[in-house]
Coordinates of C-alpha atoms in Angstrom, one line a residue:
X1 CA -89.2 -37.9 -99.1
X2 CA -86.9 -40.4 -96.9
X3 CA -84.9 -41.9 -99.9
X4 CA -84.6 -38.3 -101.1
X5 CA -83.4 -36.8 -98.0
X6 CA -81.0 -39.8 -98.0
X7 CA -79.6 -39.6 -101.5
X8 CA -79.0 -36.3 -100.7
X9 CA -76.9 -36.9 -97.8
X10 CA -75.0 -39.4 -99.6
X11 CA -73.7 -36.9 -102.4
X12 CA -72.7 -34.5 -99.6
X13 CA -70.5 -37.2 -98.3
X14 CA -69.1 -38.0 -101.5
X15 CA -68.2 -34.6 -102.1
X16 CA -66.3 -33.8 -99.2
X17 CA -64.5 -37.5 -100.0
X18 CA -63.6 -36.0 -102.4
X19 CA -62.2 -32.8 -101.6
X20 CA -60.4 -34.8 -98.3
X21 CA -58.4 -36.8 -101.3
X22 CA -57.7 -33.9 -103.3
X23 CA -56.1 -32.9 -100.4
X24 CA -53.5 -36.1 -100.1
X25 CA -52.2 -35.7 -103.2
X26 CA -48.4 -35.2 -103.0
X27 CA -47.0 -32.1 -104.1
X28 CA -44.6 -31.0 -106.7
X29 CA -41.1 -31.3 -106.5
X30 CA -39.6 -27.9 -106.0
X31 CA -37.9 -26.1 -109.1
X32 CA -34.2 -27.1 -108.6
X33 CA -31.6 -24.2 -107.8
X34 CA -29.8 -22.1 -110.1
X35 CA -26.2 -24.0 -111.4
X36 CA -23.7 -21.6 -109.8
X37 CA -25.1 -22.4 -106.4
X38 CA -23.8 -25.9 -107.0
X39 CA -20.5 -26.8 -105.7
X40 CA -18.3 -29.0 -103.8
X41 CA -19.4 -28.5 -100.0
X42 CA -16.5 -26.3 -98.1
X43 CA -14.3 -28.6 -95.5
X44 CA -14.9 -27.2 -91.9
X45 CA -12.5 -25.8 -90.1
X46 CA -11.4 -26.1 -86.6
X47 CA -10.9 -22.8 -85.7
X48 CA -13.1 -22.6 -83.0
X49 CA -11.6 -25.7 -81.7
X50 CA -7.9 -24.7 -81.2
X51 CA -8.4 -20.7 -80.1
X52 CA -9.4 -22.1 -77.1
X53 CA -6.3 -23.9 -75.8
X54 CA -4.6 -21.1 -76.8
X55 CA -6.4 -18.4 -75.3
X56 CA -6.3 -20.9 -71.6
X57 CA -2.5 -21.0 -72.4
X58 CA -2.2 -17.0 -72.4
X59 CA -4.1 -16.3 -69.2
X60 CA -2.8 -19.4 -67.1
X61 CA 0.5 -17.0 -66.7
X62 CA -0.4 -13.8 -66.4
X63 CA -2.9 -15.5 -63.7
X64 CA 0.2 -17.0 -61.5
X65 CA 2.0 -13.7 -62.4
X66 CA -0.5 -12.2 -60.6
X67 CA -0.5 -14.4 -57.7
X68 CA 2.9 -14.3 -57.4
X69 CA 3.2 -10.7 -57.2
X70 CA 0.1 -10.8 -54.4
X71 CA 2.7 -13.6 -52.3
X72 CA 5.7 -11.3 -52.6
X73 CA 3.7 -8.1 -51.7
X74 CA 2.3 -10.4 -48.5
X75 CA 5.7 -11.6 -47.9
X76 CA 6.7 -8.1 -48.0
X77 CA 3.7 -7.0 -45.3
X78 CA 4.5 -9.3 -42.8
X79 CA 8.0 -9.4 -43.1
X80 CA 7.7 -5.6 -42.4
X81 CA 5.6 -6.0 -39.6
X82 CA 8.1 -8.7 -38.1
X83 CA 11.1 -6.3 -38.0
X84 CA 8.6 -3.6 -37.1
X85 CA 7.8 -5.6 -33.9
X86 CA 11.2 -6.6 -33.3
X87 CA 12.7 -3.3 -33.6
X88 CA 9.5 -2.1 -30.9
X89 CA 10.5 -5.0 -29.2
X90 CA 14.0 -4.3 -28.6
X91 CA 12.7 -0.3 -27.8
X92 CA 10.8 -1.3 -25.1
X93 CA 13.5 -4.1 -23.7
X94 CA 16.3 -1.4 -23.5
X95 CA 13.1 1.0 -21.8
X96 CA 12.6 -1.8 -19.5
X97 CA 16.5 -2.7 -19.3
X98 CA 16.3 1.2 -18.2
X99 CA 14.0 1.0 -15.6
X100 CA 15.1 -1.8 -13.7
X101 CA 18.7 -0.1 -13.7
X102 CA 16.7 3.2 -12.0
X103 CA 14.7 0.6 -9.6
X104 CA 17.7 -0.3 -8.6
X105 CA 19.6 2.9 -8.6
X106 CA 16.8 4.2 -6.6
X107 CA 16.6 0.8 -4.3
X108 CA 20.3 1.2 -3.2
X109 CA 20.4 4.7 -2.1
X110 CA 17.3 3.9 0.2
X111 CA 18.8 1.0 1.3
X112 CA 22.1 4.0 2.1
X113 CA 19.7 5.9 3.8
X114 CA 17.9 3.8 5.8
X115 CA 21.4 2.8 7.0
X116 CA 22.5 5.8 7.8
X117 CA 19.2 6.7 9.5
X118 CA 20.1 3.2 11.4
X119 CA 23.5 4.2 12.5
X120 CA 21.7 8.0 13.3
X121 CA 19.0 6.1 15.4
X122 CA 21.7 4.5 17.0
X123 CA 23.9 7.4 17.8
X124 CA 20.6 9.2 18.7
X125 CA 19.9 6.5 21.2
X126 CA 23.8 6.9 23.1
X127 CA 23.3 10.5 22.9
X128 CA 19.4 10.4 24.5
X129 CA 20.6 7.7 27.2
X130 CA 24.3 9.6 28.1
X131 CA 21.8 12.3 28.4
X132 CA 19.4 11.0 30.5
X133 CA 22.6 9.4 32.5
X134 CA 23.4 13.0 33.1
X135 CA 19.9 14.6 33.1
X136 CA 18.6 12.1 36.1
X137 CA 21.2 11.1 38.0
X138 CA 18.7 10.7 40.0
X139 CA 15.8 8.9 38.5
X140 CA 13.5 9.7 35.5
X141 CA 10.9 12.8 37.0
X142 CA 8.2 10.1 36.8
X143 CA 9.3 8.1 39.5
X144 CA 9.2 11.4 41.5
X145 CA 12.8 11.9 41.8
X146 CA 14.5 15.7 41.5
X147 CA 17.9 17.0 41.8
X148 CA 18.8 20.0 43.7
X149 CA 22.6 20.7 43.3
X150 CA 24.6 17.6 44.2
X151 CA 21.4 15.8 45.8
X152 CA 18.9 13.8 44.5
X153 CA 15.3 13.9 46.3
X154 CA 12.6 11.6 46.5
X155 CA 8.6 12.2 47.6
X156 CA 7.4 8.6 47.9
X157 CA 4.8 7.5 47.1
X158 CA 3.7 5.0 49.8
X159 CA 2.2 6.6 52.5
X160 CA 3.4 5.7 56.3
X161 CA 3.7 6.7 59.9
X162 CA 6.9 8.7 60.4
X163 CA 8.6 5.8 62.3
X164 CA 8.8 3.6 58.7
X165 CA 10.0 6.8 56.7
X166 CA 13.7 5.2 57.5
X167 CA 13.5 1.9 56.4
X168 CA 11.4 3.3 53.4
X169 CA 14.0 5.5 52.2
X170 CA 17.0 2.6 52.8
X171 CA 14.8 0.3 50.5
X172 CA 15.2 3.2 47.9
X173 CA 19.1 3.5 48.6
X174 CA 18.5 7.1 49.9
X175 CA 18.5 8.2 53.7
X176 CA 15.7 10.3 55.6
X177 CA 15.6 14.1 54.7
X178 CA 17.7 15.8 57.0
X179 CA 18.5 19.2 54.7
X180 CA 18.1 22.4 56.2
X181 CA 18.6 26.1 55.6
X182 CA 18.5 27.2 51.9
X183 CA 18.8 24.1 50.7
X184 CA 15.8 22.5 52.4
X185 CA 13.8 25.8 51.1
X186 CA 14.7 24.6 47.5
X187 CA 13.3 21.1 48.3
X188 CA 10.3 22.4 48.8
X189 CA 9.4 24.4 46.0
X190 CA 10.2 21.3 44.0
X191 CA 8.1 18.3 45.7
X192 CA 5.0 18.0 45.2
X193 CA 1.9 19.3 47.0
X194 CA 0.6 17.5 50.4
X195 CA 1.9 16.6 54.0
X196 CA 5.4 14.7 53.8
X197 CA 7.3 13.6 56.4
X198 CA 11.0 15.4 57.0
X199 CA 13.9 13.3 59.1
X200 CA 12.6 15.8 62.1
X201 CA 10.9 14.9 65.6
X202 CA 10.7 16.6 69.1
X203 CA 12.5 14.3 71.5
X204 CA 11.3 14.1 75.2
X205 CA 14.2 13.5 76.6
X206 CA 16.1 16.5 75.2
X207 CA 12.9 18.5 74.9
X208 CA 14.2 19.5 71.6
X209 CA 13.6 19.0 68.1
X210 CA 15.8 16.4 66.8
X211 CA 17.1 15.1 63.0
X212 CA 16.7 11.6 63.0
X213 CA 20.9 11.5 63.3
X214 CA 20.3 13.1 66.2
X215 CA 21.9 16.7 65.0
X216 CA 19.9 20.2 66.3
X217 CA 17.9 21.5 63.2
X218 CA 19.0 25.5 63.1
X219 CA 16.6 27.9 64.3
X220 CA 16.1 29.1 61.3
X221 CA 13.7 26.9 60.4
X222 CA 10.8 28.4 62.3
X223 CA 10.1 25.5 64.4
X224 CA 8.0 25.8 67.4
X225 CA 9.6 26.1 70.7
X226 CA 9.7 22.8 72.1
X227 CA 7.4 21.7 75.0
X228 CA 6.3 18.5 76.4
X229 CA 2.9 19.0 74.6
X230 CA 4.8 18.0 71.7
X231 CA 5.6 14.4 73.0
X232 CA 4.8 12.1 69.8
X233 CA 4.9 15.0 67.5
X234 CA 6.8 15.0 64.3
X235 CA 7.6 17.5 61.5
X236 CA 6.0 17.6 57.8
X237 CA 6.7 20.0 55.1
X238 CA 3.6 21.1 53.0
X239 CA 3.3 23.7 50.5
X240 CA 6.0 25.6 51.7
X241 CA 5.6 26.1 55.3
X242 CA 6.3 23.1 58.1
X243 CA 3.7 22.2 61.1
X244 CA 3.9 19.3 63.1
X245 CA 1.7 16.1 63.5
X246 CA 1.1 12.7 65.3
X247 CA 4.2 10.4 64.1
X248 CA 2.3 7.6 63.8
X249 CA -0.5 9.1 60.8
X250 CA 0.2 7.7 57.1
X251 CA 2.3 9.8 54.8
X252 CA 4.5 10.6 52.3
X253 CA 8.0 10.0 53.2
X254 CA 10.8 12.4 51.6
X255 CA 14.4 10.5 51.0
X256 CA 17.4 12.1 49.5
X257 CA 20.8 10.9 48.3
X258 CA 24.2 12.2 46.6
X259 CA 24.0 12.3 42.6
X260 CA 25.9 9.5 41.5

């Protein structure tokens, strides 16, 4: 059974031996091509090979034509917008050129006014002094100086005995009150308020009311009749009426003086 079983492999070996060389056998030629398919073998062209050049030589112009025309049309741009801004340019220099001419239009007639509000100021300055000159004569109302007429009267403000009235008033360039009558009445509707000493005293000697010059006041004055319980008595004026005190208390002194 072994040398059977082995025999029998062996002839399946053969056989496919066989077939495998069957199969390396070279094959027939193949059947050779009908006799108008032979010919000579066409040259080759170069067709291909000089359309190209060409076709590069076309385009390479109408290419810079192109970009030529895009530099001119740029050119053309900005050369507009130069003259553009130079013509704005030149608008707004003659607008400026304009302005500065109306500055200074406008800065000379201040410069005429404010001159001629100078020369105004000064005249108004002559005219307010000369007027003042001529207003107070006598001394500006603040300094407590009134004019009556032709005088000029004075309520100081220091306040003394009656016996330093005189030398007040000649420190002032003015003399003791010694105004009567209507005059005097008028004096005292323009001081001020409060006991003030008048140029007026009783004198023992005389028994009379005396000016300090030594002239008789007239009786119109309402004085008291003199008496010797008068002695060291002297005469104040004081909201329009006159009385009589000790010479020696502190008061106001009244001065007068011609109007210059």
């Amino acid at each position: 059974k072994t040398t059977n079983y082995v025999f029998s492999m062996l002839k399946e070996i053969t056989e496919q031996t066989e077939t495998i060389v069957d199969l390396n056998l070279p094959l027939p030629p193949p059947p050779p091509a009908p006799e108008d398919e032979w010919g000579p073998n066409p040259e080759p062209t170069h067709m291909s090979a000089s359309s190209i050049p060409f076709f590069l030589y076309g385009i390479i112009p109408v290419v810079l034509g192109i970009f030529s025309l895009l530099l001119l049309a740029l050119c053309g741009f900005f050369g507009y917008q130069y003259f553009h801004t130079v013509e704005a340019s030149a608008t707004k220099m003659k607008s400026l050129n304009a302005l500065i001419e109306s500055f200074q239009s406008k800065a000379d007639k201040f410069l005429h006014v404010q001159n001629v509000l100078d020369q105004n100021k000064e005249t108004d300055h002559w005219v307010l002094l000369l007027k003042s000159r001529l207003l107070f004569r006598c001394g500006h109302p603040l300094k407590h100086w009134v004019q009556s007429n032709d005088h000029c009267y004075h309520q100081t403000m220091e306040m003394v005995s009656w016996l330093n009235c005189s030398d007040l008033c000649v420190s002032l360039n003015a003399t003791f009150l010694k105004t009567e009558g209507s005059r005097l009445k008028k004096v005292m509707e323009l001081i001020a308020v409060g006991p003030t000493w008048l140029g007026l005293s009783y004198k023992k000697e005389d028994n009379e009311w005396k000016w300090e010059d030594g002239s008789s006041p007239s009786p119109g004055l309402g004085l008291p009749e003199p008496s010797l319980d008068f002695q060291g008595k002297c005469v104040y004026v004081n909201a329009h009426t006159l009385g009589t005190d000790n010479c020696t208390i502190p008061s106001s002194c009244l001065c007068e003086k011609a109007v210059h």
